[in-house]
Tab-separated table of C-alpha atoms in Angstrom:
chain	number	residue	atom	x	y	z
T	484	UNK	CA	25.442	11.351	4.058
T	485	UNK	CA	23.108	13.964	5.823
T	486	UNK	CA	19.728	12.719	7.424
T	487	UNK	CA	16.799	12.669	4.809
T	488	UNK	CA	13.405	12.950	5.728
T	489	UNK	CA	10.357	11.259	3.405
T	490	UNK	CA	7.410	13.580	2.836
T	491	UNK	CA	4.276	12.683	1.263
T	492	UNK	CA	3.276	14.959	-1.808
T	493	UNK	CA	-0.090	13.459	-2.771
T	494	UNK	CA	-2.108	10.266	-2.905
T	495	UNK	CA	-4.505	8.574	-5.263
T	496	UNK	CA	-6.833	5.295	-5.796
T	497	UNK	CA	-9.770	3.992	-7.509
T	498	UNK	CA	-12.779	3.351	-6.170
T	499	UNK	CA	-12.873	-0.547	-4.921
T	500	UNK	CA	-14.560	-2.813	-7.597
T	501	UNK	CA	-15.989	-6.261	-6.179
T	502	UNK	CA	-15.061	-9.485	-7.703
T	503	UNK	CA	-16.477	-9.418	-11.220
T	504	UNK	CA	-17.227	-6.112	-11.074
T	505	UNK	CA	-16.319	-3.143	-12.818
T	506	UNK	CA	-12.856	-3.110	-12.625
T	507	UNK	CA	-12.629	-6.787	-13.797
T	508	UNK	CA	-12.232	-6.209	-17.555
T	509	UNK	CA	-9.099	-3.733	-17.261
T	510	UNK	CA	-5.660	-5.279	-16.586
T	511	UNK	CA	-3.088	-4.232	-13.840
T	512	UNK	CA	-0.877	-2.262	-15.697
T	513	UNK	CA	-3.456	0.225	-17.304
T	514	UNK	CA	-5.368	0.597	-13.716
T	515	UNK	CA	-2.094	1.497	-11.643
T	516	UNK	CA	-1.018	4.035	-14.599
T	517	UNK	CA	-4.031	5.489	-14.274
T	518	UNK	CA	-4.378	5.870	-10.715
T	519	UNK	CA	-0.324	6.461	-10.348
T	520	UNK	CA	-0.949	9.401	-13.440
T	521	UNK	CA	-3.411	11.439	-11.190
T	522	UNK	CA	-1.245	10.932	-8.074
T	523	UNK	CA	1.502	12.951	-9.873
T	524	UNK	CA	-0.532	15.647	-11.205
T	525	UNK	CA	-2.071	16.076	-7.811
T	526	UNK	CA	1.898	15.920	-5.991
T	527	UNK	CA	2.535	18.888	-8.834
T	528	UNK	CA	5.737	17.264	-9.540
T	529	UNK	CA	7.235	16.997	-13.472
T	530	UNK	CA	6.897	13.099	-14.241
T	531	UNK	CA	10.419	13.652	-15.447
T	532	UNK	CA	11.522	14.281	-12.101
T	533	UNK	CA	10.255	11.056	-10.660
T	534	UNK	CA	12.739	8.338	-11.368
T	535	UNK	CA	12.289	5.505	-8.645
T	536	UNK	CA	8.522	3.594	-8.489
T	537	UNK	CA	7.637	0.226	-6.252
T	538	UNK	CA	4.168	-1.508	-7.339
T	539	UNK	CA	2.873	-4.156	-4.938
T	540	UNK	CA	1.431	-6.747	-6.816
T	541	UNK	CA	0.961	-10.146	-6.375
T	542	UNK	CA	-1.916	-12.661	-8.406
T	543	UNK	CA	-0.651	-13.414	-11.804
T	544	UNK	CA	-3.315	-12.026	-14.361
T	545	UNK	CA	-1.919	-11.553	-18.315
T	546	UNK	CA	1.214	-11.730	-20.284
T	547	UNK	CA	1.965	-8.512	-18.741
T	548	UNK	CA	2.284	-9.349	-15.173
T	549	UNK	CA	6.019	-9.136	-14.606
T	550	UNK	CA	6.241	-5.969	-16.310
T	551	UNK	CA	3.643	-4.165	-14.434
T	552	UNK	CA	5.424	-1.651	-12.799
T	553	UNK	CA	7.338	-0.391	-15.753
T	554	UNK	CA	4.223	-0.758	-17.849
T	555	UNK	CA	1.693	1.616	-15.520
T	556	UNK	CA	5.287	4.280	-14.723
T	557	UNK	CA	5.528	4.764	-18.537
T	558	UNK	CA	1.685	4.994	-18.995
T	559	UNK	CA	1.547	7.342	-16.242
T	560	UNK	CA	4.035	9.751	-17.666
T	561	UNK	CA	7.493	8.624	-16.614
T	562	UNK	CA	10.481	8.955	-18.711
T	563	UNK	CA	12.075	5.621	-19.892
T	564	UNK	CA	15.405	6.475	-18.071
T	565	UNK	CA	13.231	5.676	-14.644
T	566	UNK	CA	13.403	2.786	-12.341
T	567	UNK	CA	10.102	0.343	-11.905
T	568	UNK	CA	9.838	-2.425	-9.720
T	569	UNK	CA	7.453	-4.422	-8.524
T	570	UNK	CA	6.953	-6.117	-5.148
T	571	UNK	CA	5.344	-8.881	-3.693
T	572	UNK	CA	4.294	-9.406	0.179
T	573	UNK	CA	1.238	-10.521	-0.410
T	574	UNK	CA	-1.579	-8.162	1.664
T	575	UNK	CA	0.637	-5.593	2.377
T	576	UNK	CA	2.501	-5.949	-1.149
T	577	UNK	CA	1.423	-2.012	-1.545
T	578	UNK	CA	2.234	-1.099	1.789
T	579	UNK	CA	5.954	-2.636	1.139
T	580	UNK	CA	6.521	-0.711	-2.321
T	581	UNK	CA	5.674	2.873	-0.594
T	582	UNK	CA	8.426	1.357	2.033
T	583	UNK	CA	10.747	0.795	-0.604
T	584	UNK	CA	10.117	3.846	-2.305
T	585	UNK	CA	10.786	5.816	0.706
T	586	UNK	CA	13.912	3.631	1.429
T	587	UNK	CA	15.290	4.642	-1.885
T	588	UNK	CA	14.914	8.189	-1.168
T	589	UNK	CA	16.491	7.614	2.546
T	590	UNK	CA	19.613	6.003	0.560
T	591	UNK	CA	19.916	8.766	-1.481
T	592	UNK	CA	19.250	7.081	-4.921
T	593	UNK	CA	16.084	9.697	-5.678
T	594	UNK	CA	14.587	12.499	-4.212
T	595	UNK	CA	10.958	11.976	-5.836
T	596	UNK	CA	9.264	8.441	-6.204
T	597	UNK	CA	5.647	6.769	-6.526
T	598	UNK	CA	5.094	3.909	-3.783
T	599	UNK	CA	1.449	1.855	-4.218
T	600	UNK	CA	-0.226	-0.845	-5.065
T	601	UNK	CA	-2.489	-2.125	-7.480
T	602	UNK	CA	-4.579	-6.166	-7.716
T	603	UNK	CA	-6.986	-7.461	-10.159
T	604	UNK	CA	-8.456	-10.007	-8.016
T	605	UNK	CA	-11.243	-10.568	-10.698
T	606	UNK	CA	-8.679	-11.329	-13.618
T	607	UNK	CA	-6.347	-13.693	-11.706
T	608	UNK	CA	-5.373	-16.300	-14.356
T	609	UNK	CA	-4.828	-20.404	-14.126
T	610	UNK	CA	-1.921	-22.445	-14.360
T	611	UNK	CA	-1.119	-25.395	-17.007
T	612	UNK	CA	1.643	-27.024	-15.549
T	613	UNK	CA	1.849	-29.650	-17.236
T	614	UNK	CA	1.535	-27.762	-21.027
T	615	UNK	CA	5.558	-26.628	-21.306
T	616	UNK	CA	6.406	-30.413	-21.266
T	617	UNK	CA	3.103	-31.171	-23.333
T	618	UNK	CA	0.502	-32.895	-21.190
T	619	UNK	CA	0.097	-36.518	-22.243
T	620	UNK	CA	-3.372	-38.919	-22.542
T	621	UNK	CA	-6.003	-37.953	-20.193
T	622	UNK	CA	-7.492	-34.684	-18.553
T	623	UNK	CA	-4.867	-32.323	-17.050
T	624	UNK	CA	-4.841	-29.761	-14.095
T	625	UNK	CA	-5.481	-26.071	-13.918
T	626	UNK	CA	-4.041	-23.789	-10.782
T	627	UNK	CA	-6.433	-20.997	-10.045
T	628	UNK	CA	-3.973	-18.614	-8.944
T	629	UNK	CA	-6.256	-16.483	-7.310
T	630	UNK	CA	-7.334	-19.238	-4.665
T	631	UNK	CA	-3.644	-20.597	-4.858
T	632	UNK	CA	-2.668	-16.894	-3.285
T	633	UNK	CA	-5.216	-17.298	-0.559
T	634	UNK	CA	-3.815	-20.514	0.691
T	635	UNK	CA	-0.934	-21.214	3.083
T	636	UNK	CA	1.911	-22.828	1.447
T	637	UNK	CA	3.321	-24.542	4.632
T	638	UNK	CA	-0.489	-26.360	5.379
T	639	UNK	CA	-2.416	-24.449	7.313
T	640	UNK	CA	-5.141	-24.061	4.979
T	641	UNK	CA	-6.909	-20.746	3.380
T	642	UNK	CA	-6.427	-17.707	5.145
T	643	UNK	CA	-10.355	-18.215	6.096
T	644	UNK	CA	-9.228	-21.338	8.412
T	645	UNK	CA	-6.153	-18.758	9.677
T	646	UNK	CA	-8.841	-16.584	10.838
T	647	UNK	CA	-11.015	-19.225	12.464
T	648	UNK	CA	-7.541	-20.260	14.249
T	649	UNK	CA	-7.586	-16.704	15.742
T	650	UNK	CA	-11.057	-17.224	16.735
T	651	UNK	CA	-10.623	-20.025	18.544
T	652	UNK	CA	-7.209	-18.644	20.036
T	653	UNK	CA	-8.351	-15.121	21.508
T	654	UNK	CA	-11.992	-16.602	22.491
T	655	UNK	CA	-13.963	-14.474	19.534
T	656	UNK	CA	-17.723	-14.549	19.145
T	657	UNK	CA	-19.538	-14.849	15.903
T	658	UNK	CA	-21.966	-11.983	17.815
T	659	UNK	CA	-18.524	-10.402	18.058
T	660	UNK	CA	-17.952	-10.369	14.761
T	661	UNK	CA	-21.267	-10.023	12.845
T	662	UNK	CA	-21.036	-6.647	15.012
T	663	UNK	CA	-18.129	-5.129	14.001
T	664	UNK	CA	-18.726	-6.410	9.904
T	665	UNK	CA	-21.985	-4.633	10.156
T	666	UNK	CA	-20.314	-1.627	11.836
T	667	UNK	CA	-17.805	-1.562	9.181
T	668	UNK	CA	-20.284	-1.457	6.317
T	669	UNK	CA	-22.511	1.235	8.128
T	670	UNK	CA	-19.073	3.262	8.338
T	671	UNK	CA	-18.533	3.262	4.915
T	672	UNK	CA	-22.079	4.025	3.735
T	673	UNK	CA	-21.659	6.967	5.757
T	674	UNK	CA	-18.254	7.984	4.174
T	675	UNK	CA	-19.765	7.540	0.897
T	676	UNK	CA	-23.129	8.883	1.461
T	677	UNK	CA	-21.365	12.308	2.550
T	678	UNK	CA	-18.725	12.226	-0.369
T	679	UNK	CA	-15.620	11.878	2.124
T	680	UNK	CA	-14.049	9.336	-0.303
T	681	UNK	CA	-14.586	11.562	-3.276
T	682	UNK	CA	-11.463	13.648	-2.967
T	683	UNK	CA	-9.807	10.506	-2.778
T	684	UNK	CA	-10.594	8.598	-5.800
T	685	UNK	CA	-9.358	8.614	-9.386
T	686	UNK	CA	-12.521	8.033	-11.409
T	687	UNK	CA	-12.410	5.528	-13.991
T	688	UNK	CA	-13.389	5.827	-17.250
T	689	UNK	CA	-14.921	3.344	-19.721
T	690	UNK	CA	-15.831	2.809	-23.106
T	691	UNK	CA	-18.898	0.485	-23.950
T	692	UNK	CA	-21.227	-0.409	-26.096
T	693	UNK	CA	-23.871	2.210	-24.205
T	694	UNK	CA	-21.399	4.544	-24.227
T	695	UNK	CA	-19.157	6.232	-21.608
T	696	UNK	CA	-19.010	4.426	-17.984
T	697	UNK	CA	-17.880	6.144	-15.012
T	698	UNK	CA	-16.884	4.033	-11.791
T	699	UNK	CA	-15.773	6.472	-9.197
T	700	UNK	CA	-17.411	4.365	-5.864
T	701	UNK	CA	-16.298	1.912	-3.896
T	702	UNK	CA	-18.716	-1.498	-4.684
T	703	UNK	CA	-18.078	-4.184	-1.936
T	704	UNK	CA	-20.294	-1.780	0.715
T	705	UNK	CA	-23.257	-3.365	1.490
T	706	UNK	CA	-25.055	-0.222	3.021
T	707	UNK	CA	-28.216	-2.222	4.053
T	708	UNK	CA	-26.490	-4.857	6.039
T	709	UNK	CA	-28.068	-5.886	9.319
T	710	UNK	CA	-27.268	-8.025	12.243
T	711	UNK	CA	-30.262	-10.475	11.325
T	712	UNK	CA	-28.827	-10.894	7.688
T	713	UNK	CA	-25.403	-11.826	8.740
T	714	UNK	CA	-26.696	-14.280	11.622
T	715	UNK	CA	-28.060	-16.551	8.913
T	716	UNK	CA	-24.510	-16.939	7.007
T	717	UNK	CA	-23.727	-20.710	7.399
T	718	UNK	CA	-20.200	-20.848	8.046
T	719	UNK	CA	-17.618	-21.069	4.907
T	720	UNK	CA	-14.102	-22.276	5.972
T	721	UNK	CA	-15.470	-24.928	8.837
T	722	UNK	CA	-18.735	-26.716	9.493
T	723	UNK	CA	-18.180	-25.798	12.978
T	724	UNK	CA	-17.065	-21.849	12.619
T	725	UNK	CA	-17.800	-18.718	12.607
T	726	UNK	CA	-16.261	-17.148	9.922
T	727	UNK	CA	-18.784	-16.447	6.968
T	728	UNK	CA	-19.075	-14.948	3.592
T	729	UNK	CA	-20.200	-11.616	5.277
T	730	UNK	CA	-17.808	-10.954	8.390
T	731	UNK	CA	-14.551	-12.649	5.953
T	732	UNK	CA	-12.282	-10.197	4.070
T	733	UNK	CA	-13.691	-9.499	0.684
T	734	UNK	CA	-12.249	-10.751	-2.969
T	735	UNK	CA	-11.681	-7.185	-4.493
T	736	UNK	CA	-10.102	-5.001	-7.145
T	737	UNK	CA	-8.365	-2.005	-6.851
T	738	UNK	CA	-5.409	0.635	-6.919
T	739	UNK	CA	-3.628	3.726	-4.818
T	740	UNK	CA	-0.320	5.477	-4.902
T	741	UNK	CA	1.528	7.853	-3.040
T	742	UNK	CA	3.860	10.735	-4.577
T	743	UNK	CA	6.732	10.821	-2.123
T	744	UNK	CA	9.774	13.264	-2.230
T	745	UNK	CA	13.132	13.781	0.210
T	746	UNK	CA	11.856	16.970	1.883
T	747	UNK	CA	14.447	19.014	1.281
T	748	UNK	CA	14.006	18.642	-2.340
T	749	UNK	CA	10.167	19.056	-1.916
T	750	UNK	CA	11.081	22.144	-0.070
T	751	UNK	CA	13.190	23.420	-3.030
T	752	UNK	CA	10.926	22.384	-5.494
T	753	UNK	CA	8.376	24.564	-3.909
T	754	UNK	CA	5.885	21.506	-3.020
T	755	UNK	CA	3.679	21.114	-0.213
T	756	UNK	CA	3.462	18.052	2.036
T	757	UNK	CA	0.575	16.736	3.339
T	758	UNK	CA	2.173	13.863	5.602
T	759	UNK	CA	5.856	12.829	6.019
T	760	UNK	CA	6.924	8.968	7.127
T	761	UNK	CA	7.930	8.797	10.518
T	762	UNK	CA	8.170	5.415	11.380
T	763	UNK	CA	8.606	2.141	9.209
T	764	UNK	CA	9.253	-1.660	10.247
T	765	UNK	CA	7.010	-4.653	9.536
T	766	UNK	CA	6.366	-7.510	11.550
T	767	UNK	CA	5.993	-11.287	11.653
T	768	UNK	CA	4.211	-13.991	13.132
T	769	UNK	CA	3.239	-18.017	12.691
T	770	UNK	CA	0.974	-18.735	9.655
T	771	UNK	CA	-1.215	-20.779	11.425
T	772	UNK	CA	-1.610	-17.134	13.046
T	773	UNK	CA	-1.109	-14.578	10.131
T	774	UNK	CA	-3.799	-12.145	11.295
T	775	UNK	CA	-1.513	-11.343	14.303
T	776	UNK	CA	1.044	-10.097	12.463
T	777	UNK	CA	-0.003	-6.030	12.507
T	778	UNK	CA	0.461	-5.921	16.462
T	779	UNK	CA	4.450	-7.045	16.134
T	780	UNK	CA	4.597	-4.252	12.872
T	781	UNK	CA	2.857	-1.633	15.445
T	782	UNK	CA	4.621	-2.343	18.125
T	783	UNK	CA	8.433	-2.483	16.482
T	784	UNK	CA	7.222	0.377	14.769
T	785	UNK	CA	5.866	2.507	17.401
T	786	UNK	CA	9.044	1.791	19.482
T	787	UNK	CA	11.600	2.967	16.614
T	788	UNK	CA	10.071	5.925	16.418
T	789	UNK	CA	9.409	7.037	19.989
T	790	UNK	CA	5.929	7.033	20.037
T	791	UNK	CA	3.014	5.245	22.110
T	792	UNK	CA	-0.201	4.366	20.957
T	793	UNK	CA	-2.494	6.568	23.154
T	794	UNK	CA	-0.482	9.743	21.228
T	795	UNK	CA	-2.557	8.514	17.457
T	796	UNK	CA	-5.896	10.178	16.875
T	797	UNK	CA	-6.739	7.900	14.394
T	798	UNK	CA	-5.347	4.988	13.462
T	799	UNK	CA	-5.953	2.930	10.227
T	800	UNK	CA	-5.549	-0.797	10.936
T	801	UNK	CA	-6.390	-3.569	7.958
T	802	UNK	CA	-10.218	-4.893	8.323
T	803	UNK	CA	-9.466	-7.830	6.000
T	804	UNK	CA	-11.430	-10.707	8.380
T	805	UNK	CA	-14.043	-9.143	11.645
T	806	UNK	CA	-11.593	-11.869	13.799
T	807	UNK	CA	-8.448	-10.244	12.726
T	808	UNK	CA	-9.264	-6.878	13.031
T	809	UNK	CA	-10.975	-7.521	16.170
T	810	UNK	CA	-8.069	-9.591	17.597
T	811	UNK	CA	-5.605	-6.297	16.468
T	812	UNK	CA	-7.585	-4.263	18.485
T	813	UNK	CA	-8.031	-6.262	21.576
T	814	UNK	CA	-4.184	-6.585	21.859
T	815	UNK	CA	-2.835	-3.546	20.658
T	816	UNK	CA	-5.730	-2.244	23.415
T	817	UNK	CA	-7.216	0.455	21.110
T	818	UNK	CA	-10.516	1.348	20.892
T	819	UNK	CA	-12.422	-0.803	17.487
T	820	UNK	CA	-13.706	3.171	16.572
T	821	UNK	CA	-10.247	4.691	16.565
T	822	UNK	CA	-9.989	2.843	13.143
């Protein structure tokens, strides 16, 4: 089997909608089509030539959940002889289906695919156990699902008490991180402010009573937020901490895609790249830990592929909690505005 090389054809998402916001009345499967459906038409690929697609998804929402990435292929164009499948690795559930995706086409099984992501924080559903067996007298339980996901199962708590583990671990200030949650809001203000998001997003389009809605901008941002207005967040994972509501990862809802082709049949097909995969591995770490687990993942990955850090320009590193990010940065010694 000759070498293959993965090339990126296009890429696609919605704007981010907060928790409860306006992305929380539309269900998985109709948000990734949507988003997925643009991502092809941008790629300039026939939908009929894509036959492999990977959804990350993880929080249980509707009756539709385990079908969600054949439901949003088919709604996004895809003929019914493709191949959907959905993934789950938690936070980087998207990240692992455009790994997939591109594995597939380095095995030879396609030469186009769709790799992405798509989670409905807002519409994550609860659990009656005890209903299939048919509770008996007295009140019964319901699993949020949502705030199940966010917990560890092995005991170390929410992933809010992981984070103040790293704080205590790496010697993080709550200055520390009030600074760079501030300095990640003021980025994105910015980005928004002078439309560099806009080619980026899929604009979504809604019907209600007022007529026609159109959410095409991110809505967690808070552009106004100061140093003085995070300093007064008590603490929400430990009386003691220093992780709060506004320098913790956000509860969010959302979806992207890539369009990714072998590039010899990309070449053929007359298509134009505008990245190509160079280097894939994933890493690993304790879960009393988690937030560490990027720096193994750069690392293994920056070693397979021959590569050292100081060569990146940019680099885009996950800002879920100010502590993680801030702890990925300190050991991976890059500097906080190279991502």
């Amino acid at each position: 089997m000759s070498k293959r090389d993965v090339a990126v054809l296009a890429a696609a998402r919605s704007a981010i909608g907060s928790f409860g916001g306006s992305l929380a009345d539309i269900e998985p499967p109709e948000l990734a089509g949507i988003v997925m459906k643009e991502a092809i038409a941008r790629s300039g690929v026939d939908p009929l030539a894509i036959n492999y697609v990977t959804v990350g998804n993880t929080i249980p929402t509707d009756s539709r959940f385990a079908y969600v990435a054949r439901v949003a292929s088919i709604n996004a164009g895809l003929s019914m002889d493709s191949a959907a499948m959905s993934v789950n690795r938690l936070c980087s559930s998207g990240l692992q289906a455009m790994v997939t995706t591109a594995q597939s086409i380095l095995l030879d099984d396609c030469d186009f695919g769709v790799g992405g992501g798509v989670e409905v924080m807002s519409r994550g559903g609860y659990l009656s156990t005890a209903m299939r067996s048919g509770a008996r007298m007295g009140d019964t339980r319901l699993i949020d699902t949502m705030a199940a996901t966010l917990t560890d199962p092995f005991g170390a708590g929410q992933m809010g008490i992981t984070a103040e583990n790293l704080v205590t671990k790496w010697g993080i200030t709550r200055q520390e991180q009030d600074v760079l949650a501030m300095e990640s809001h003021r980025r994105a203000a910015r980005a928004i402010v002078e439309g560099r998001f806009k080619s980026q997003i899929v604009p979504i389009v809604k019907q209600t009573k007022k007529g026609e809605v159109i959410f095409d901008t991110d809505e967690h941002v808070r552009p106004n937020t100061s140093l003085d207005a995070l300093a007064v967040m008590k603490p929400a994972f430990k009386t003691d901490g220093s992780v709060t509501a506004g320098n913790a990862s956000g509860i969010n809802d959302g979806a992207a895609f890539l369009v990714v082709a072998d590039s010899a049949a990309a070449a053929a097909a007359r298509h134009n790249p505008i990245a190509r995969f160079v280097s894939l591995r994933s890493g690993w770490c304790t879960e009393r830990n988690h937030g560490e687990g990027p720096i193994r993942a750069t690392r293994l990955a920056l070693k397979k592929g021959g590569l050292a850090l100081y060569q990146m320009d940019v680099i885009e590193s996950n800002e879920a909690f100010a502590a993680q990010a801030i702890v990925v940065a300190r050991a991976l010694d890059h500097a906080e505005d190279q991502s």
